[in-house]
PDB file of C-alpha atoms and ligand atoms in Angstrom:
ATOM      1  CA  MET A   1       5.537  62.896 -30.738  1.00 81.00           C
ATOM      2  CA  ASN A   2       4.294  66.308 -31.282  1.00 84.00           C
ATOM      3  CA  LYS A   3       4.149  68.012 -27.157  1.00 94.00           C
ATOM      4  CA  ARG A   4       1.236  70.054 -28.332  1.00 96.00           C
ATOM      5  CA  ILE A   5      -0.754  68.113 -30.190  1.00 97.00           C
ATOM      6  CA  ALA A   6      -0.446  64.560 -27.707  1.00 96.00           C
ATOM      7  CA  ALA A   7      -1.645  67.131 -24.260  1.00 96.00           C
ATOM      8  CA  HIS A   8      -4.513  69.740 -25.826  1.00 97.00           C
ATOM      9  CA  LEU A   9      -6.279  65.874 -26.999  1.00 97.00           C
ATOM     10  CA  THR A  10      -5.212  64.340 -23.528  1.00 96.00           C
ATOM     11  CA  SER A  11      -6.883  66.738 -21.815  1.00 96.00           C
ATOM     12  CA  LEU A  12     -10.146  66.507 -23.870  1.00 96.00           C
ATOM     13  CA  ARG A  13     -10.247  62.786 -23.546  1.00 94.00           C
ATOM     14  CA  LYS A  14     -10.014  62.717 -20.093  1.00 95.00           C
ATOM     15  CA  THR A  15     -12.466  65.314 -20.049  1.00 94.00           C
ATOM     16  CA  GLY A  16     -15.118  63.802 -22.216  1.00 93.00           C
ATOM     17  CA  ARG A  17     -15.107  65.914 -24.441  1.00 96.00           C
ATOM     18  CA  LYS A  18     -14.310  65.988 -28.443  1.00 97.00           C
ATOM     19  CA  ALA A  19     -12.354  67.917 -30.893  1.00 98.00           C
ATOM     20  CA  LEU A  20     -13.255  70.145 -33.773  1.00 98.00           C
ATOM     21  CA  VAL A  21     -10.892  70.201 -35.963  1.00 98.00           C
ATOM     22  CA  THR A  22     -10.702  72.830 -38.446  1.00 98.00           C
ATOM     23  CA  PHE A  23      -9.127  74.466 -41.895  1.00 98.00           C
ATOM     24  CA  ILE A  24      -8.374  77.434 -43.980  1.00 98.00           C
ATOM     25  CA  THR A  25      -6.356  77.752 -46.943  1.00 98.00           C
ATOM     26  CA  ALA A  26      -3.314  79.936 -46.180  1.00 98.00           C
ATOM     27  CA  GLY A  27      -3.421  83.089 -47.563  1.00 98.00           C
ATOM     28  CA  ASP A  28      -6.791  83.172 -48.873  1.00 98.00           C
ATOM     29  CA  PRO A  29      -7.563  85.726 -49.284  1.00 98.00           C
ATOM     30  CA  ASP A  30      -4.905  87.180 -47.762  1.00 98.00           C
ATOM     31  CA  LEU A  31      -1.914  86.289 -45.518  1.00 98.00           C
ATOM     32  CA  ALA A  32      -3.331  88.960 -43.085  1.00 98.00           C
ATOM     33  CA  THR A  33      -6.752  87.660 -42.639  1.00 98.00           C
ATOM     34  CA  THR A  34      -4.872  84.550 -42.020  1.00 98.00           C
ATOM     35  CA  ALA A  35      -3.256  85.822 -39.117  1.00 98.00           C
ATOM     36  CA  THR A  36      -6.150  87.476 -37.911  1.00 98.00           C
ATOM     37  CA  LEU A  37      -8.128  84.212 -38.107  1.00 98.00           C
ATOM     38  CA  LEU A  38      -6.154  81.983 -36.676  1.00 98.00           C
ATOM     39  CA  PRO A  39      -6.443  83.389 -32.646  1.00 98.00           C
ATOM     40  CA  LEU A  40     -10.006  84.127 -34.192  1.00 98.00           C
ATOM     41  CA  LEU A  41     -10.430  80.783 -34.584  1.00 98.00           C
ATOM     42  CA  GLU A  42      -8.949  79.342 -31.282  1.00 98.00           C
ATOM     43  CA  ARG A  43     -11.578  81.746 -29.126  1.00 98.00           C
ATOM     44  CA  ALA A  44     -14.538  80.738 -30.701  1.00 98.00           C
ATOM     45  CA  GLY A  45     -13.216  77.063 -30.096  1.00 97.00           C
ATOM     46  CA  VAL A  46     -11.259  75.319 -32.359  1.00 98.00           C
ATOM     47  CA  ASP A  47      -8.682  72.862 -30.629  1.00 98.00           C
ATOM     48  CA  ILE A  48      -6.328  71.614 -33.614  1.00 98.00           C
ATOM     49  CA  ILE A  49      -6.295  74.701 -36.521  1.00 98.00           C
ATOM     50  CA  GLU A  50      -5.728  73.295 -40.111  1.00 98.00           C
ATOM     51  CA  LEU A  51      -3.581  75.466 -42.628  1.00 98.00           C
ATOM     52  CA  GLY A  52      -4.225  74.396 -45.986  1.00 98.00           C
ATOM     53  CA  ILE A  53      -1.011  75.371 -48.096  1.00 98.00           C
ATOM     54  CA  PRO A  54      -1.968  76.285 -51.470  1.00 97.00           C
ATOM     55  CA  PHE A  55      -1.515  74.584 -54.545  1.00 96.00           C
ATOM     56  CA  SER A  56      -2.127  74.263 -58.018  1.00 93.00           C
ATOM     57  CA  ASP A  57      -3.614  70.753 -58.325  1.00 92.00           C
ATOM     58  CA  PRO A  58      -5.153  70.065 -55.074  1.00 91.00           C
ATOM     59  CA  MET A  59      -6.563  66.133 -56.571  1.00 91.00           C
ATOM     60  CA  ALA A  60      -8.129  65.667 -53.127  1.00 91.00           C
ATOM     61  CA  ASP A  61     -10.195  69.355 -52.425  1.00 94.00           C
ATOM     62  CA  GLY A  62     -13.715  69.762 -53.728  1.00 94.00           C
ATOM     63  CA  PRO A  63     -14.241  72.895 -55.775  1.00 96.00           C
ATOM     64  CA  THR A  64     -14.336  75.208 -53.109  1.00 97.00           C
ATOM     65  CA  ILE A  65     -11.214  74.353 -51.061  1.00 97.00           C
ATOM     66  CA  GLN A  66      -9.702  74.658 -54.765  1.00 97.00           C
ATOM     67  CA  ARG A  67     -11.286  77.795 -55.221  1.00 98.00           C
ATOM     68  CA  ALA A  68      -9.882  79.214 -52.076  1.00 98.00           C
ATOM     69  CA  SER A  69      -5.850  77.389 -53.248  1.00 98.00           C
ATOM     70  CA  GLU A  70      -6.566  79.829 -56.437  1.00 98.00           C
ATOM     71  CA  ARG A  71      -7.121  82.875 -54.172  1.00 98.00           C
ATOM     72  CA  ALA A  72      -4.331  82.383 -52.147  1.00 98.00           C
ATOM     73  CA  LEU A  73      -1.682  81.113 -54.878  1.00 98.00           C
ATOM     74  CA  ALA A  74      -3.181  84.655 -56.884  1.00 98.00           C
ATOM     75  CA  ALA A  75      -2.287  86.357 -53.423  1.00 98.00           C
ATOM     76  CA  GLY A  76       1.297  84.985 -54.085  1.00 98.00           C
ATOM     77  CA  THR A  77       1.219  82.946 -50.488  1.00 98.00           C
ATOM     78  CA  THR A  78       3.814  80.035 -50.810  1.00 97.00           C
ATOM     79  CA  LEU A  79       5.341  77.706 -48.280  1.00 97.00           C
ATOM     80  CA  SER A  80       7.590  80.055 -46.952  1.00 97.00           C
ATOM     81  CA  SER A  81       5.320  82.701 -46.360  1.00 98.00           C
ATOM     82  CA  VAL A  82       3.345  80.329 -44.929  1.00 98.00           C
ATOM     83  CA  LEU A  83       5.957  79.180 -42.161  1.00 98.00           C
ATOM     84  CA  GLU A  84       6.671  82.784 -41.781  1.00 98.00           C
ATOM     85  CA  LEU A  85       3.476  83.885 -41.028  1.00 98.00           C
ATOM     86  CA  VAL A  86       2.255  80.644 -38.649  1.00 98.00           C
ATOM     87  CA  GLN A  87       5.899  82.177 -36.917  1.00 98.00           C
ATOM     88  CA  SER A  88       4.244  86.124 -36.445  1.00 98.00           C
ATOM     89  CA  VAL A  89       0.925  84.121 -34.968  1.00 98.00           C
ATOM     90  CA  ARG A  90       2.711  81.305 -33.064  1.00 98.00           C
ATOM     91  CA  PRO A  91       2.260  83.598 -29.956  1.00 98.00           C
ATOM     92  CA  ALA A  92      -0.728  84.411 -30.077  1.00 98.00           C
ATOM     93  CA  VAL A  93      -1.765  80.769 -30.865  1.00 98.00           C
ATOM     94  CA  THR A  94      -2.144  78.109 -28.201  1.00 98.00           C
ATOM     95  CA  VAL A  95      -3.833  75.183 -30.134  1.00 98.00           C
ATOM     96  CA  PRO A  96      -1.901  73.269 -32.186  1.00 98.00           C
ATOM     97  CA  ILE A  97      -1.707  74.295 -35.746  1.00 98.00           C
ATOM     98  CA  VAL A  98      -0.937  71.235 -38.664  1.00 98.00           C
ATOM     99  CA  LEU A  99      -0.230  72.028 -42.098  1.00 98.00           C
ATOM    100  CA  MET A 100      -1.697  70.489 -45.063  1.00 97.00           C
ATOM    101  CA  GLY A 101      -0.800  69.937 -48.733  1.00 95.00           C
ATOM    102  CA  TYR A 102       0.353  67.949 -51.285  1.00 96.00           C
ATOM    103  CA  SER A 103       3.975  66.727 -51.326  1.00 96.00           C
ATOM    104  CA  ASN A 104       5.275  68.080 -54.405  1.00 95.00           C
ATOM    105  CA  PRO A 105       6.541  71.388 -52.867  1.00 94.00           C
ATOM    106  CA  ILE A 106       7.843  69.751 -49.775  1.00 96.00           C
ATOM    107  CA  TYR A 107      10.053  67.855 -51.780  1.00 96.00           C
ATOM    108  CA  HIS A 108      10.754  70.813 -53.665  1.00 96.00           C
ATOM    109  CA  TYR A 109      11.636  72.192 -50.547  1.00 97.00           C
ATOM    110  CA  GLY A 110      13.769  69.949 -49.297  1.00 97.00           C
ATOM    111  CA  TRP A 111      12.310  66.948 -46.823  1.00 97.00           C
ATOM    112  CA  GLU A 112      14.739  67.428 -43.539  1.00 97.00           C
ATOM    113  CA  ARG A 113      14.516  71.177 -44.318  1.00 98.00           C
ATOM    114  CA  PHE A 114      11.032  71.414 -44.218  1.00 98.00           C
ATOM    115  CA  ALA A 115      10.772  69.794 -41.183  1.00 98.00           C
ATOM    116  CA  VAL A 116      13.343  71.773 -39.182  1.00 98.00           C
ATOM    117  CA  ASP A 117      11.923  75.186 -40.835  1.00 98.00           C
ATOM    118  CA  ALA A 118       8.156  73.988 -40.110  1.00 98.00           C
ATOM    119  CA  ALA A 119       8.819  73.029 -36.153  1.00 98.00           C
ATOM    120  CA  ALA A 120      10.813  76.404 -35.721  1.00 98.00           C
ATOM    121  CA  ALA A 121       7.918  78.381 -36.546  1.00 98.00           C
ATOM    122  CA  GLY A 122       5.687  76.214 -34.383  1.00 98.00           C
ATOM    123  CA  VAL A 123       4.352  73.730 -36.787  1.00 98.00           C
ATOM    124  CA  ASP A 124       2.756  71.189 -35.008  1.00 98.00           C
ATOM    125  CA  GLY A 125       1.823  68.372 -37.366  1.00 98.00           C
ATOM    126  CA  LEU A 126       1.662  67.942 -40.952  1.00 98.00           C
ATOM    127  CA  LEU A 127      -0.971  65.596 -43.212  1.00 98.00           C
ATOM    128  CA  LEU A 128       0.176  65.225 -46.434  1.00 97.00           C
ATOM    129  CA  VAL A 129      -2.942  63.909 -48.307  1.00 95.00           C
ATOM    130  CA  ASP A 130      -0.343  62.323 -51.322  1.00 96.00           C
ATOM    131  CA  LEU A 131       1.734  60.721 -49.131  1.00 96.00           C
ATOM    132  CA  PRO A 132       0.798  57.863 -47.726  1.00 95.00           C
ATOM    133  CA  PRO A 133       2.729  55.608 -45.126  1.00 96.00           C
ATOM    134  CA  GLU A 134       5.311  54.407 -48.124  1.00 94.00           C
ATOM    135  CA  GLU A 135       6.237  56.842 -49.231  1.00 95.00           C
ATOM    136  CA  ALA A 136       7.849  58.344 -46.741  1.00 96.00           C
ATOM    137  CA  ASP A 137      10.742  57.591 -45.169  1.00 95.00           C
ATOM    138  CA  GLU A 138      12.418  60.252 -46.246  1.00 96.00           C
ATOM    139  CA  LEU A 139      10.084  62.585 -44.248  1.00 97.00           C
ATOM    140  CA  LEU A 140       9.200  60.125 -41.074  1.00 97.00           C
ATOM    141  CA  PRO A 141      12.596  60.260 -39.173  1.00 97.00           C
ATOM    142  CA  VAL A 142      13.229  63.797 -40.010  1.00 98.00           C
ATOM    143  CA  ALA A 143       9.508  64.762 -38.413  1.00 98.00           C
ATOM    144  CA  ARG A 144       9.325  62.950 -35.358  1.00 97.00           C
ATOM    145  CA  SER A 145      13.034  64.201 -35.040  1.00 97.00           C
ATOM    146  CA  ALA A 146      11.645  67.600 -35.916  1.00 97.00           C
ATOM    147  CA  GLY A 147       8.779  66.492 -33.355  1.00 97.00           C
ATOM    148  CA  LEU A 148       6.146  66.844 -35.624  1.00 98.00           C
ATOM    149  CA  ASP A 149       3.373  64.687 -35.766  1.00 98.00           C
ATOM    150  CA  LEU A 150       3.086  63.266 -38.715  1.00 98.00           C
ATOM    151  CA  ILE A 151      -0.918  62.525 -39.298  1.00 98.00           C
ATOM    152  CA  PHE A 152      -2.306  59.724 -42.234  1.00 98.00           C
ATOM    153  CA  LEU A 153      -5.407  59.176 -43.815  1.00 97.00           C
ATOM    154  CA  LEU A 154      -6.956  56.574 -43.740  1.00 96.00           C
ATOM    155  CA  THR A 155     -10.732  55.968 -45.826  1.00 94.00           C
ATOM    156  CA  PRO A 156     -13.989  53.454 -45.914  1.00 92.00           C
ATOM    157  CA  THR A 157     -11.968  51.279 -48.163  1.00 92.00           C
ATOM    158  CA  SER A 158      -9.232  50.779 -46.261  1.00 93.00           C
ATOM    159  CA  GLY A 159      -8.026  47.508 -44.925  1.00 93.00           C
ATOM    160  CA  PRO A 160      -7.053  46.542 -41.745  1.00 94.00           C
ATOM    161  CA  ASP A 161      -3.276  45.609 -43.170  1.00 94.00           C
ATOM    162  CA  ARG A 162      -4.052  49.586 -44.129  1.00 95.00           C
ATOM    163  CA  ILE A 163      -5.306  51.191 -40.844  1.00 96.00           C
ATOM    164  CA  ALA A 164      -2.111  48.923 -38.997  1.00 95.00           C
ATOM    165  CA  ARG A 165       0.467  50.859 -41.394  1.00 96.00           C
ATOM    166  CA  VAL A 166      -1.014  54.552 -40.831  1.00 96.00           C
ATOM    167  CA  ALA A 167      -1.609  53.644 -37.106  1.00 95.00           C
ATOM    168  CA  ARG A 168       2.346  52.448 -36.672  1.00 96.00           C
ATOM    169  CA  SER A 169       3.348  55.293 -38.661  1.00 97.00           C
ATOM    170  CA  GLY A 170       1.917  58.164 -37.828  1.00 97.00           C
ATOM    171  CA  SER A 171       0.998  59.991 -34.912  1.00 97.00           C
ATOM    172  CA  GLY A 172      -1.041  62.839 -33.152  1.00 98.00           C
ATOM    173  CA  PHE A 173      -4.026  61.769 -34.698  1.00 98.00           C
ATOM    174  CA  LEU A 174      -5.659  59.361 -37.720  1.00 98.00           C
ATOM    175  CA  TYR A 175      -7.746  60.992 -39.991  1.00 98.00           C
ATOM    176  CA  TYR A 176     -10.545  59.375 -41.206  1.00 97.00           C
ATOM    177  CA  VAL A 177     -12.822  60.086 -44.816  1.00 95.00           C
ATOM    178  CA  THR A 178     -16.213  59.620 -43.872  1.00 92.00           C
ATOM    179  CA  VAL A 179     -16.275  59.600 -47.484  1.00 85.00           C
ATOM    180  CA  THR A 180     -14.953  58.103 -50.967  1.00 81.00           C
ATOM    181  CA  GLY A 181     -14.620  61.135 -53.051  1.00 83.00           C
ATOM    182  CA  VAL A 182     -13.390  64.617 -53.022  1.00 87.00           C
ATOM    183  CA  THR A 183     -13.459  67.095 -50.026  1.00 87.00           C
ATOM    184  CA  GLY A 184     -16.810  69.489 -50.249  1.00 88.00           C
ATOM    185  CA  ALA A 185     -20.424  69.817 -47.355  1.00 77.00           C
ATOM    186  CA  ARG A 186     -23.166  67.049 -48.029  1.00 80.00           C
ATOM    187  CA  GLN A 187     -26.158  66.446 -46.869  1.00 79.00           C
ATOM    188  CA  HIS A 188     -25.910  63.519 -45.536  1.00 83.00           C
ATOM    189  CA  VAL A 189     -23.860  61.430 -43.326  1.00 84.00           C
ATOM    190  CA  SER A 190     -23.261  57.849 -44.453  1.00 86.00           C
ATOM    191  CA  GLN A 191     -25.582  55.562 -42.467  1.00 86.00           C
ATOM    192  CA  SER A 192     -22.393  52.786 -42.004  1.00 89.00           C
ATOM    193  CA  LEU A 193     -20.267  55.466 -40.554  1.00 91.00           C
ATOM    194  CA  SER A 194     -20.614  54.506 -37.463  1.00 92.00           C
ATOM    195  CA  GLY A 195     -19.720  51.182 -37.739  1.00 93.00           C
ATOM    196  CA  GLU A 196     -16.455  52.493 -39.699  1.00 93.00           C
ATOM    197  CA  LEU A 197     -15.580  54.410 -36.952  1.00 95.00           C
ATOM    198  CA  ALA A 198     -15.628  52.031 -33.903  1.00 94.00           C
ATOM    199  CA  ALA A 199     -13.784  49.328 -36.479  1.00 93.00           C
ATOM    200  CA  VAL A 200     -10.997  52.007 -36.850  1.00 95.00           C
ATOM    201  CA  ARG A 201     -10.942  52.934 -33.352  1.00 95.00           C
ATOM    202  CA  SER A 202     -11.172  49.600 -31.362  1.00 93.00           C
ATOM    203  CA  ALA A 203      -8.154  48.875 -33.836  1.00 93.00           C
ATOM    204  CA  VAL A 204      -5.559  51.812 -33.126  1.00 95.00           C
ATOM    205  CA  ARG A 205      -4.063  53.512 -29.783  1.00 95.00           C
ATOM    206  CA  LEU A 206      -4.262  57.376 -31.956  1.00 97.00           C
ATOM    207  CA  PRO A 207      -7.489  59.362 -32.020  1.00 98.00           C
ATOM    208  CA  VAL A 208      -9.428  59.360 -34.831  1.00 98.00           C
ATOM    209  CA  MET A 209     -10.781  62.777 -35.923  1.00 98.00           C
ATOM    210  CA  ALA A 210     -13.168  62.181 -39.176  1.00 97.00           C
ATOM    211  CA  GLY A 211     -13.665  64.656 -41.470  1.00 95.00           C
ATOM    212  CA  PHE A 212     -15.394  65.455 -44.797  1.00 92.00           C
ATOM    213  CA  GLY A 213     -18.485  66.907 -45.703  1.00 93.00           C
ATOM    214  CA  ILE A 214     -19.170  68.061 -42.020  1.00 95.00           C
ATOM    215  CA  SER A 215     -20.940  71.053 -42.246  1.00 95.00           C
ATOM    216  CA  THR A 216     -24.043  71.548 -39.926  1.00 96.00           C
ATOM    217  CA  PRO A 217     -23.887  70.994 -35.970  1.00 97.00           C
ATOM    218  CA  GLU A 218     -26.595  67.881 -36.409  1.00 95.00           C
ATOM    219  CA  GLN A 219     -23.517  65.808 -38.644  1.00 95.00           C
ATOM    220  CA  ALA A 220     -20.959  67.717 -36.506  1.00 97.00           C
ATOM    221  CA  ALA A 221     -23.210  65.826 -33.248  1.00 96.00           C
ATOM    222  CA  LEU A 222     -23.737  62.387 -35.165  1.00 95.00           C
ATOM    223  CA  VAL A 223     -19.708  61.958 -35.948  1.00 96.00           C
ATOM    224  CA  ALA A 224     -18.653  63.368 -33.206  1.00 96.00           C
ATOM    225  CA  ALA A 225     -20.418  60.595 -31.107  1.00 95.00           C
ATOM    226  CA  ASP A 226     -18.089  57.942 -32.882  1.00 95.00           C
ATOM    227  CA  ALA A 227     -15.043  59.573 -33.124  1.00 97.00           C
ATOM    228  CA  ASP A 228     -12.203  61.418 -30.792  1.00 97.00           C
ATOM    229  CA  GLY A 229     -13.420  64.715 -32.908  1.00 98.00           C
ATOM    230  CA  VAL A 230     -15.001  65.847 -35.713  1.00 98.00           C
ATOM    231  CA  VAL A 231     -12.796  68.182 -38.776  1.00 98.00           C
ATOM    232  CA  VAL A 232     -14.756  70.696 -40.969  1.00 98.00           C
ATOM    233  CA  GLY A 233     -12.835  72.608 -43.517  1.00 98.00           C
ATOM    234  CA  SER A 234     -15.134  73.119 -47.467  1.00 97.00           C
ATOM    235  CA  ALA A 235     -17.963  75.261 -44.504  1.00 97.00           C
ATOM    236  CA  ILE A 236     -15.985  77.419 -43.490  1.00 98.00           C
ATOM    237  CA  VAL A 237     -14.141  77.864 -46.292  1.00 98.00           C
ATOM    238  CA  LYS A 238     -17.290  79.097 -48.261  1.00 98.00           C
ATOM    239  CA  LEU A 239     -17.898  82.274 -45.801  1.00 98.00           C
ATOM    240  CA  PHE A 240     -14.258  83.652 -48.180  1.00 98.00           C
ATOM    241  CA  GLU A 241     -16.234  83.461 -51.049  1.00 98.00           C
ATOM    242  CA  GLN A 242     -19.551  85.809 -49.103  1.00 98.00           C
ATOM    243  CA  TYR A 243     -17.667  87.971 -46.493  1.00 98.00           C
ATOM    244  CA  ARG A 244     -14.732  90.063 -45.789  1.00 97.00           C
ATOM    245  CA  GLY A 245     -13.161  91.865 -43.182  1.00 97.00           C
ATOM    246  CA  GLU A 246     -15.393  92.003 -40.162  1.00 98.00           C
ATOM    247  CA  GLN A 247     -18.271  90.214 -41.441  1.00 98.00           C
ATOM    248  CA  LEU A 248     -15.784  87.118 -42.491  1.00 98.00           C
ATOM    249  CA  GLN A 249     -14.377  86.888 -38.565  1.00 98.00           C
ATOM    250  CA  GLU A 250     -18.323  87.048 -37.584  1.00 98.00           C
ATOM    251  CA  ALA A 251     -19.472  84.637 -39.470  1.00 98.00           C
ATOM    252  CA  VAL A 252     -16.367  82.012 -38.820  1.00 98.00           C
ATOM    253  CA  THR A 253     -16.942  82.947 -35.473  1.00 98.00           C
ATOM    254  CA  ALA A 254     -20.497  81.598 -35.573  1.00 98.00           C
ATOM    255  CA  LEU A 255     -20.133  78.823 -37.908  1.00 98.00           C
ATOM    256  CA  VAL A 256     -17.478  77.905 -35.822  1.00 98.00           C
ATOM    257  CA  GLY A 257     -19.082  78.827 -32.255  1.00 98.00           C
ATOM    258  CA  SER A 258     -22.900  76.953 -33.026  1.00 98.00           C
ATOM    259  CA  LEU A 259     -20.106  73.905 -34.450  1.00 98.00           C
ATOM    260  CA  LYS A 260     -19.162  73.576 -31.417  1.00 97.00           C
ATOM    261  CA  LEU A 261     -22.251  73.861 -29.720  1.00 96.00           C
ATOM    262  CA  GLY A 262     -23.050  70.689 -31.916  1.00 96.00           C
ATOM    263  CA  ILE A 263     -20.295  68.488 -30.677  1.00 96.00           C
ATOM    264  CA  SER A 264     -20.651  69.758 -27.176  1.00 94.00           C
ATOM    265  CA  HIS A 265     -24.062  67.878 -27.149  1.00 85.00           C
ATOM    266  CA  SER A 266     -22.846  65.171 -28.722  1.00 78.00           C
ATOM    267  CA  THR A 267     -23.956  61.736 -27.038  1.00 62.00           C
ATOM    268  CA  ARG A 268     -21.881  58.389 -26.361  1.00 56.00           C
ATOM    269  CA  THR A 269     -17.730  58.378 -25.737  1.00 52.00           C
TER     270      THR A 269
HETATM  271  O1  LIG B   1     -14.053  70.732 -46.606  1.00 57.32           O
HETATM  272  P1  LIG B   1     -15.058  69.167 -46.224  1.00 57.32           P
HETATM  273  O2  LIG B   1     -15.304  68.332 -46.660  1.00 57.32           O
HETATM  274  O3  LIG B   1     -15.243  69.510 -44.328  1.00 57.32           O
HETATM  275  O4  LIG B   1     -13.334  68.073 -45.494  1.00 57.32           O
HETATM  276  C1  LIG B   1     -12.131  68.977 -44.346  1.00 57.32           C
HETATM  277  C2  LIG B   1     -10.957  68.797 -45.480  1.00 57.32           C
HETATM  278  O5  LIG B   1     -11.653  69.996 -46.386  1.00 57.32           O
HETATM  279  C3  LIG B   1      -9.952  69.002 -44.660  1.00 57.32           C
HETATM  280  O6  LIG B   1      -9.769  68.630 -43.691  1.00 57.32           O
HETATM  281  C4  LIG B   1      -9.167  69.150 -46.130  1.00 57.32           C
HETATM  282  C5  LIG B   1      -8.517  70.206 -46.919  1.00 57.32           C
HETATM  283  N1  LIG B   1      -8.019  69.634 -47.657  1.00 57.32           N
HETATM  284  C6  LIG B   1      -7.847  68.246 -47.281  1.00 57.32           C
HETATM  285  C7  LIG B   1      -7.282  66.900 -48.471  1.00 57.32           C
HETATM  286  C8  LIG B   1      -7.387  65.875 -47.820  1.00 57.32           C
HETATM  287  C9  LIG B   1      -7.673  65.573 -47.055  1.00 57.32           C
HETATM  288  C10 LIG B   1      -8.365  66.796 -45.916  1.00 57.32           C
HETATM  289  C11 LIG B   1      -8.444  67.944 -46.771  1.00 57.32           C
END
């Protein structure tokens, strides 16, 4: 269990607040921008930072995040330089940092070496999109001993056995993917989401963060009502296609602020 994630989510729950989790790709458009944005995201109100490790074949990502990965790879971003970046910004960022990625680069880096190096850099959690609990037998023990939470995904098609398996293997929080398909802003939140989230939350002890397709404060408020927090990625990453420098910082701050406000108006527990 990672102390930073558990402490932060417990304090939110005790004060009846919902978490805002945001995703950006490390190295998009360069690592200097990422180093500036991580403390800025915390100041804007983000509770957990998801930091994407750019990958050449991001099969779970829609076009917006695919293009972010391409920009980061074009800038020469590597797994090692992402870990160095986290280490350099860690003193300025108190909220948890969760690395998001695909298992291939981590496998080549070495499961145990990665868990040790990531924890030493100040990473709090890891979500590997294409590594279900059944294939995490090597990573789970070394992540646990390094104090890294392994976060697993649930989807609308996850049955009771799957939910139990993911809840047993994962720690920190569970990620509920609100729609079937890839990441990317959607027009509407699924009508069945509320019931699905209620069912998952009653079956697991871990906090449940819901993501995919959330791009407006209204959508964030709607989803937050039935989850412990919401995840927003593409709507933020889209700003990287339009802005750079100070303008990007202002745009990210404004969007995060509006999402945070939307979630704070969210009702129910
Ligand atoms: O981009 P969206 O639709 O706002 O969804 C969040 C998502 O981008 C982020 O959590 C994420 C980025 N890459 C992923 C791969 C799998 C699951 C989740 C992710």
